[in-house]
mmCIF file of C-alpha atoms in Angstrom:
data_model
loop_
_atom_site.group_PDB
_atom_site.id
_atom_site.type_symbol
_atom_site.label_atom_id
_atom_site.label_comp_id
_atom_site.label_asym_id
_atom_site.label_seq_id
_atom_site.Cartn_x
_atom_site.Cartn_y
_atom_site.Cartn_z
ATOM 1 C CA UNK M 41 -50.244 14.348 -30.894
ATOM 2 C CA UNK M 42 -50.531 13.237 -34.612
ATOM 3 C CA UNK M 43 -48.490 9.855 -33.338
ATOM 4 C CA UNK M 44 -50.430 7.442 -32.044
ATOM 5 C CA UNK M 45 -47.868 5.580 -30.534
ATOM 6 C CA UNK M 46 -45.209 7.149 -27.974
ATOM 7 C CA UNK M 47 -43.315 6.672 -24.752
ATOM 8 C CA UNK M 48 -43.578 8.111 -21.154
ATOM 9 C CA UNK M 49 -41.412 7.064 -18.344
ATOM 10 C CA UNK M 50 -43.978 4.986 -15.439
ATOM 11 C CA UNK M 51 -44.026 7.212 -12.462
ATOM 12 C CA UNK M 52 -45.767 5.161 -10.480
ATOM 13 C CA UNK M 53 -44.914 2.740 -8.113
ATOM 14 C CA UNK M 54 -46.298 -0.479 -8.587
ATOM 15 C CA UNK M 55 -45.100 -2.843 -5.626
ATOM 16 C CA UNK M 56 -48.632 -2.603 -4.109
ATOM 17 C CA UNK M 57 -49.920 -4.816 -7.037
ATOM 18 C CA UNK M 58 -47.194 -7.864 -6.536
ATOM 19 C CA UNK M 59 -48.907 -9.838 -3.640
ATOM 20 C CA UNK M 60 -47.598 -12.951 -4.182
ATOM 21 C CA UNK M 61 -50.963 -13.719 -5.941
ATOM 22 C CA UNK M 62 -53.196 -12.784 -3.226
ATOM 23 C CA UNK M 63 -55.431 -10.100 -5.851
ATOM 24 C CA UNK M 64 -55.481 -12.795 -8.395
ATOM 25 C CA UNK M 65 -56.838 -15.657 -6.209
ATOM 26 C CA UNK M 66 -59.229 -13.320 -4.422
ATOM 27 C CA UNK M 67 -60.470 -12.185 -8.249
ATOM 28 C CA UNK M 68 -59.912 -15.855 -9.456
ATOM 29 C CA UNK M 69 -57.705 -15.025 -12.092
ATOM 30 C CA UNK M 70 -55.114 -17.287 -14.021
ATOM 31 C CA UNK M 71 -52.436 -16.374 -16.198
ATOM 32 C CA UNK M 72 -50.921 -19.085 -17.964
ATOM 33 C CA UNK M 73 -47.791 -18.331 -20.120
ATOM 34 C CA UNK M 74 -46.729 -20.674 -23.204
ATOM 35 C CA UNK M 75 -43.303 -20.738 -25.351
ATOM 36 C CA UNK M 76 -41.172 -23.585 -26.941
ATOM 37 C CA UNK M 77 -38.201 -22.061 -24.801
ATOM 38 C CA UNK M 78 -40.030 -22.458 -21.478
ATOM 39 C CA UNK M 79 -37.292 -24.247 -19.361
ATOM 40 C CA UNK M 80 -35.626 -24.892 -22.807
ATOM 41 C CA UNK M 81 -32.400 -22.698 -23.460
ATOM 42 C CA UNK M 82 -32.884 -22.523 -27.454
ATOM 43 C CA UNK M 83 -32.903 -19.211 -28.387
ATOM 44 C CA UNK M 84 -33.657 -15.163 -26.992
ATOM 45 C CA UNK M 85 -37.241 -16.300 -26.398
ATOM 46 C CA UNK M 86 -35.746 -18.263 -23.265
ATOM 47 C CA UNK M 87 -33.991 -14.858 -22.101
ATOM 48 C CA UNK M 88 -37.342 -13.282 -22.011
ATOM 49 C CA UNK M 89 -39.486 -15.642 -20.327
ATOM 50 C CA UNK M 90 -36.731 -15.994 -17.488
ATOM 51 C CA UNK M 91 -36.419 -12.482 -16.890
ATOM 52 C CA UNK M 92 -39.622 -11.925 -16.346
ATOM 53 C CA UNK M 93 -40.460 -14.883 -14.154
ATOM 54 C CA UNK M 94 -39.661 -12.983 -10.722
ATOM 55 C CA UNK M 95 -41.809 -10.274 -11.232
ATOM 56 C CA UNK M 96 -44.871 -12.485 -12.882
ATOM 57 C CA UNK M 97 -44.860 -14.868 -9.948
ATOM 58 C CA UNK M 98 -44.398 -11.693 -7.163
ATOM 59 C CA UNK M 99 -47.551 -10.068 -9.308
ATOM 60 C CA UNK M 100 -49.338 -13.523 -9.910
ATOM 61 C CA UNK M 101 -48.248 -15.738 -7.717
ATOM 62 C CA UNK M 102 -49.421 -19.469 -7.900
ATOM 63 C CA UNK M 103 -52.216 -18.088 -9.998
ATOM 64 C CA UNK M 104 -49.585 -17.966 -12.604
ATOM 65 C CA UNK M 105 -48.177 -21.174 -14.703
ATOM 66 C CA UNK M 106 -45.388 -21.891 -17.649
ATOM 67 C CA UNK M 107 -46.184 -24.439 -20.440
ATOM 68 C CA UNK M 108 -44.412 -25.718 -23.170
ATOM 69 C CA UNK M 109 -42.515 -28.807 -24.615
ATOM 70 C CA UNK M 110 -40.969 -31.260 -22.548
ATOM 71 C CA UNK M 111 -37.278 -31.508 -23.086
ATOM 72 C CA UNK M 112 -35.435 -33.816 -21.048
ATOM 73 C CA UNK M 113 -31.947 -32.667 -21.199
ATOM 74 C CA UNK M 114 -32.989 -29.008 -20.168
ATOM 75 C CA UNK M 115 -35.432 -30.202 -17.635
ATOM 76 C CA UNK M 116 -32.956 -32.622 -16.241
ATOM 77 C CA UNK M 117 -31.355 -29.255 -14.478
ATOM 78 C CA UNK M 118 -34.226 -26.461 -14.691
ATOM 79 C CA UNK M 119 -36.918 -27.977 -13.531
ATOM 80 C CA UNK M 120 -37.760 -29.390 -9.580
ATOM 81 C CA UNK M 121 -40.967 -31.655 -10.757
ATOM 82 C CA UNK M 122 -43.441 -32.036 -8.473
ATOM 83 C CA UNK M 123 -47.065 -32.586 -8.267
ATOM 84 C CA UNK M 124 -50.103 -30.256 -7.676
ATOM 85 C CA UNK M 125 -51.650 -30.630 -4.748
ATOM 86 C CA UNK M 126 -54.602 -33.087 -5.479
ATOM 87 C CA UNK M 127 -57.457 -30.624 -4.681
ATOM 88 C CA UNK M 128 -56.879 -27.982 -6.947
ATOM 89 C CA UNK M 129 -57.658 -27.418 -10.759
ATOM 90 C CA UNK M 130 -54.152 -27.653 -11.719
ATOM 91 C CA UNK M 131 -53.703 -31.102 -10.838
ATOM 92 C CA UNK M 132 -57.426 -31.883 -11.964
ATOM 93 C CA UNK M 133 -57.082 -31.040 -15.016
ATOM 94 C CA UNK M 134 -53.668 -32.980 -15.182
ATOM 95 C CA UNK M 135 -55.075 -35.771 -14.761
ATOM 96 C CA UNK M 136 -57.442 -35.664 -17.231
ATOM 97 C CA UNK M 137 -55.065 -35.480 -19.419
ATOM 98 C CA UNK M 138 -52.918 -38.317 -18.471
ATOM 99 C CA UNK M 139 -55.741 -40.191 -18.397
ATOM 100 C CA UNK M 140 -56.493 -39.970 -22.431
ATOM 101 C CA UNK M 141 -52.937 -40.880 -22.478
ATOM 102 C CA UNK M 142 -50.213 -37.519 -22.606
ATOM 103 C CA UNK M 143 -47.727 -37.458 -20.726
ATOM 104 C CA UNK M 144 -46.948 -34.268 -18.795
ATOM 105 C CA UNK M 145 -44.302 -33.182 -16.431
ATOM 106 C CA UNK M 146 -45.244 -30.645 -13.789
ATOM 107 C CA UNK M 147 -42.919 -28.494 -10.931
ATOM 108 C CA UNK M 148 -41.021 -25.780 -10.493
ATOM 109 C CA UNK M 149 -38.548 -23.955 -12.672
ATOM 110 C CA UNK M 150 -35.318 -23.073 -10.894
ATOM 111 C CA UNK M 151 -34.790 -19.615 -11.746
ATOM 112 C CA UNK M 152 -35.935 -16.455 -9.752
ATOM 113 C CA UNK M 153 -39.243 -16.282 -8.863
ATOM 114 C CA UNK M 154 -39.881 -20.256 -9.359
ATOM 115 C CA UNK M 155 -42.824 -20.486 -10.898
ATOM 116 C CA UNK M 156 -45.317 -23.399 -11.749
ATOM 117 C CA UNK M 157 -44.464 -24.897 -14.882
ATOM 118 C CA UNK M 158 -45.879 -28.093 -17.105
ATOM 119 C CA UNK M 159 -44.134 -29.732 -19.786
ATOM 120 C CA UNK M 160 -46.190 -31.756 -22.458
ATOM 121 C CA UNK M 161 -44.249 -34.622 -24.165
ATOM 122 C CA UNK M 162 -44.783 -34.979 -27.620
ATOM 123 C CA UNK M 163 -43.842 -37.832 -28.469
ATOM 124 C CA UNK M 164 -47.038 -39.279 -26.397
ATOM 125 C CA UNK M 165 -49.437 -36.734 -28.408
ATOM 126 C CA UNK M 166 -47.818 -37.655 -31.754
ATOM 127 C CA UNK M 167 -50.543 -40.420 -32.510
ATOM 128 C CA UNK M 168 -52.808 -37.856 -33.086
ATOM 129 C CA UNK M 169 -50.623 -36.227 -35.459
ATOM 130 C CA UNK M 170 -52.974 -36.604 -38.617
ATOM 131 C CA UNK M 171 -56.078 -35.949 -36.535
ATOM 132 C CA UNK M 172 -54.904 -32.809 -35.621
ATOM 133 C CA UNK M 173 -53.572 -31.814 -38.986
ATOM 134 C CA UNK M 174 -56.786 -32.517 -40.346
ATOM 135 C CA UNK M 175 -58.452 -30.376 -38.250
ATOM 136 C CA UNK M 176 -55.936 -27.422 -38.578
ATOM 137 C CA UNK M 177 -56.849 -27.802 -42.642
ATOM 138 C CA UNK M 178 -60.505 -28.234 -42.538
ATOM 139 C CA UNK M 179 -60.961 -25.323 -39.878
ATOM 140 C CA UNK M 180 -58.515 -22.882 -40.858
ATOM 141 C CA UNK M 181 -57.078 -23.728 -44.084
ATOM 142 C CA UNK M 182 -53.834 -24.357 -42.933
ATOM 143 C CA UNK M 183 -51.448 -27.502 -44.321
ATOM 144 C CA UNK M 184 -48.711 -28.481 -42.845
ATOM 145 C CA UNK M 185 -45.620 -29.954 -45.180
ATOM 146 C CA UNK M 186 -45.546 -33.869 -44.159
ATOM 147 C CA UNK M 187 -42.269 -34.199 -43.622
ATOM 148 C CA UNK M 188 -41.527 -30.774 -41.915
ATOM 149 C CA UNK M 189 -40.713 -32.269 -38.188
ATOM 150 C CA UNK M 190 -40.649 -28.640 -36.378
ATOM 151 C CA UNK M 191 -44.279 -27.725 -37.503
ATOM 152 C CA UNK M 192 -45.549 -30.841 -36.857
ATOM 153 C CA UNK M 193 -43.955 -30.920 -33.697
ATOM 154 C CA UNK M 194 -45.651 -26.968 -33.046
ATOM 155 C CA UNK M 195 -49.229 -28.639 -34.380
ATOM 156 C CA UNK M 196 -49.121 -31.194 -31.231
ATOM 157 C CA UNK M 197 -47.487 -28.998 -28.706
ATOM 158 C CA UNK M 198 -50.048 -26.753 -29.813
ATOM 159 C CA UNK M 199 -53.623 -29.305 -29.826
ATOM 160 C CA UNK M 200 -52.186 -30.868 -26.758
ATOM 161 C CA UNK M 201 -52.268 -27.252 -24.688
ATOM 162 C CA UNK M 202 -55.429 -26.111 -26.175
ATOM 163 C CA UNK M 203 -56.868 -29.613 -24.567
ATOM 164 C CA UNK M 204 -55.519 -29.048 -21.627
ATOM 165 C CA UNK M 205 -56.459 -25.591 -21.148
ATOM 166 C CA UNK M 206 -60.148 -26.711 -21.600
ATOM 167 C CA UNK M 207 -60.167 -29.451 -19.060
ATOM 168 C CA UNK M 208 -58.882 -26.359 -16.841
ATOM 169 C CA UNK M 209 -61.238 -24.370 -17.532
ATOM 170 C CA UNK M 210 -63.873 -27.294 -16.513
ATOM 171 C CA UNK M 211 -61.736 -27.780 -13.563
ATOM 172 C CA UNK M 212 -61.786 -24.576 -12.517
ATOM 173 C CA UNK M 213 -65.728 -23.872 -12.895
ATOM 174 C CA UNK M 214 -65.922 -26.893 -11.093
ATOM 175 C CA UNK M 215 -63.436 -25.878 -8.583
ATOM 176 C CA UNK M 216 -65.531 -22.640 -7.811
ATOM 177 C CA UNK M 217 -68.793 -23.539 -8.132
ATOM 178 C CA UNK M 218 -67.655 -25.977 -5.184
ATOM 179 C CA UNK M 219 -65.994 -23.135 -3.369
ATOM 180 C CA UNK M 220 -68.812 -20.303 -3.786
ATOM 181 C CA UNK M 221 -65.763 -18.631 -5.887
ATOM 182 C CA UNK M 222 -66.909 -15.913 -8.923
ATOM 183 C CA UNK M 223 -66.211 -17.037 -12.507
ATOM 184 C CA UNK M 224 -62.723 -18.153 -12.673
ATOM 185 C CA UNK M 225 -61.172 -15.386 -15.936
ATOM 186 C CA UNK M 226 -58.243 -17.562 -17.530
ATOM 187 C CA UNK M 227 -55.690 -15.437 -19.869
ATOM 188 C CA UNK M 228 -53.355 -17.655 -22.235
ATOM 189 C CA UNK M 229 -50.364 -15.889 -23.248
ATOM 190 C CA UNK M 230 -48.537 -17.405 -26.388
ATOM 191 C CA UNK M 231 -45.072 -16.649 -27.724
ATOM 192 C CA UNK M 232 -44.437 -16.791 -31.562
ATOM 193 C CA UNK M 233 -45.231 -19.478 -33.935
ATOM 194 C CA UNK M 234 -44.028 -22.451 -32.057
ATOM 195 C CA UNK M 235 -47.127 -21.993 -29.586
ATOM 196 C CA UNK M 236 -49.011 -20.074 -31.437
ATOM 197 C CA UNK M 237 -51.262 -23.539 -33.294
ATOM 198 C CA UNK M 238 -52.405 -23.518 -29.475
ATOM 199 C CA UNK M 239 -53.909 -19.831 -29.839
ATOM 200 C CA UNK M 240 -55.960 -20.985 -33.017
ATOM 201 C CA UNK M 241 -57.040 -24.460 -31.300
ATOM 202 C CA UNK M 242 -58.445 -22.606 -28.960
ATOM 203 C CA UNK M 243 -60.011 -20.356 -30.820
ATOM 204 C CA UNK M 244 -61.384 -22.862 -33.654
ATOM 205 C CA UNK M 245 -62.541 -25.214 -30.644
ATOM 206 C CA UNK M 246 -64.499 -21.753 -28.961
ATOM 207 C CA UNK M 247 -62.591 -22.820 -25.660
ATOM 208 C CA UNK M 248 -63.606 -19.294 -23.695
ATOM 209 C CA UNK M 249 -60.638 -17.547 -22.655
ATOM 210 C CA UNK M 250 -58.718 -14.613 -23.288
ATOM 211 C CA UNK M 251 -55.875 -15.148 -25.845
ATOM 212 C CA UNK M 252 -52.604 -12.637 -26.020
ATOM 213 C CA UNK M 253 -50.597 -13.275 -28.592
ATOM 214 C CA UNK M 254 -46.761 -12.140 -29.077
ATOM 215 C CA UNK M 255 -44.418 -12.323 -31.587
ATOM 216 C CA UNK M 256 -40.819 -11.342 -31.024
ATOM 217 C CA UNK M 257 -39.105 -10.682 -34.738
ATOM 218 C CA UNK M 258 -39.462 -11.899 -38.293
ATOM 219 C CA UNK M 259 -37.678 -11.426 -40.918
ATOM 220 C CA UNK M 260 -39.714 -9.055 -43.074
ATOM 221 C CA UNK M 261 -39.695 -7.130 -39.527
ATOM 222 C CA UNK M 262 -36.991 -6.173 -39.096
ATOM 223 C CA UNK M 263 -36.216 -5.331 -42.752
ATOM 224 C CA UNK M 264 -38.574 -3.073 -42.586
ATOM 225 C CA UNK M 265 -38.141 -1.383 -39.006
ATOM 226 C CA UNK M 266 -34.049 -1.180 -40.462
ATOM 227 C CA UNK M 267 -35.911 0.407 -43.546
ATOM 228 C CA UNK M 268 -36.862 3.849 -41.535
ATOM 229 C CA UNK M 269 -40.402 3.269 -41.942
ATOM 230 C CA UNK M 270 -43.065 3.962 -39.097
ATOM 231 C CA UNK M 271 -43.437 0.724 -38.644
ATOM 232 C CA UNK M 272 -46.017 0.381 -35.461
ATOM 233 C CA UNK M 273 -48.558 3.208 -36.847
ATOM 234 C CA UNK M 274 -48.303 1.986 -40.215
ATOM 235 C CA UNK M 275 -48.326 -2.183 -39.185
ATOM 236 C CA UNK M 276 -52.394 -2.061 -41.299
ATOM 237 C CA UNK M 277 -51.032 -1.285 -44.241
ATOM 238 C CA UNK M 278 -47.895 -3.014 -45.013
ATOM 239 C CA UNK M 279 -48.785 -5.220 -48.233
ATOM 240 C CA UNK M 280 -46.655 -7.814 -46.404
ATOM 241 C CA UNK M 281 -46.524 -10.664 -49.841
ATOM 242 C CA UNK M 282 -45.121 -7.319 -51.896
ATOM 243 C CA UNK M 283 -42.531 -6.345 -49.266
ATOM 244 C CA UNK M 284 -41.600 -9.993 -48.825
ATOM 245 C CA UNK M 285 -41.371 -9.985 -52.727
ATOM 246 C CA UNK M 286 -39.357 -7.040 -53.171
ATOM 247 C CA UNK M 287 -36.548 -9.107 -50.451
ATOM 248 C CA UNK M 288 -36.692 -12.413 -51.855
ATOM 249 C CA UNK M 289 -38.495 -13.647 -48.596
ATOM 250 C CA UNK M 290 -40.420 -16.550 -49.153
ATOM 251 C CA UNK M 291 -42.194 -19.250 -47.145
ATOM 252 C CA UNK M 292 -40.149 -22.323 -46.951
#
């Protein structure tokens, strides 16, 4: 095949592998899942994460978790809060959090599967706005405009997972080590930009755990998928600042 990339329809049938979570916790495996639209209807992001939040939590079960930003008027009416129960990572490592000070919201969302979810507020990471800004510039060279409220908004949603994925992780040795359990094996899964300062915060603070990383459309995209191009086998060598030229795409 000179394509490197091409479709087959899934023959096989993969109910054996949902278990309610019962692979997962026997493996010690955690999945968490971060968006801005978790439980917060802004945009097609929201359509995705719902949809698949029946089949993630019959695959994953309780071994599986939603983060993102907490936004009252959404989680008003999506969201059953609720605690952890106290002898379990989850709630460990939510406490260590409220404990420097963050508030989080934990529960259940109300849509099929309901799965685990936590919502950070940011208004009670936002003191820690310039810290983290610093640290995005010296480490990766990034600046973020002053005044531009929905990146800075991303930078603490973003520091304030990364932190709390780390005292998880420390639960969760813990946790095992105290239960003769293997190495717990933590995958974050982030959703476009909005999250995404939580991938690198990880990454720039060597927190070990697997990172996946998606990003659902841009711009330049789909310009160029509408373009006819072979846009997945050629995705290496786009010379993305000349296409974005040649459309008058610019960063704001």
């Amino acid at each position: 095949m000179s394509r490197r990339i091409s479709r087959v329809e899934s023959g096989a049938d993969l109910m054996e592998f949902l278990d309610r979570g019962q692979s997962a916790s026997s493996e010690n495996r955690f999945t968490f899942e971060i968006a801005w639209e978790a439980a917060n209807k802004v945009g097609g992001i929201y359509t995705v994460i719902r949809s698949k939040a029946f089949v993630s939590t019959e695959e994953l079960g309780d071994q599986y978790c939603l983060m993102g930003p907490y936004k009252e008027e959404s989680a008003r009416t999506e969201v059953e809060e609720c605690e952890f129960p106290n002898n379990s990572p989850f709630q460990w490592a939510v406490n260590a959090m409220r404990s420097l000070g963050y508030k989080i919201h934990c529960g259940r969302w109300l849509v099929d599967g309901n799965p685990q979810i936590i919502l950070f507020d940011i208004g009670s990471g936002a003191w820690k706005l310039d810290e983290y800004r610093q640290e995005l510039w010296e480490k990766c060279n990034v600046g973020i405009p002053h005044l531009d409220i929905e990146c800075n908004d991303a930078v603490i949603l973003g520091f304030m997972i990364s932190q709390f994925i780390g005292e998880f992780k420390s639960a969760a040795e813990r946790f095992s080590h105290d239960h003769g359990l293997s190495e717990p094996k933590i995958v974050t899964h982030f959703h476009e930009w909005q999250a995404g300062v939580g991938l690198i915060a990880i990454r720039t603070r060597h927190i070990d755990v697997a990172t996946v990383f998606t990003t659902h459309a841009t711009l330049l995209g789909r310009y160029l998928c509408a373009g006819n191009t072979d846009f997945y086998n050629k995705l290496d060598s786009f010379s993305v600042d000349e296409e974005a030229g040649k459309r008058q795409i610019y960063h704001r």
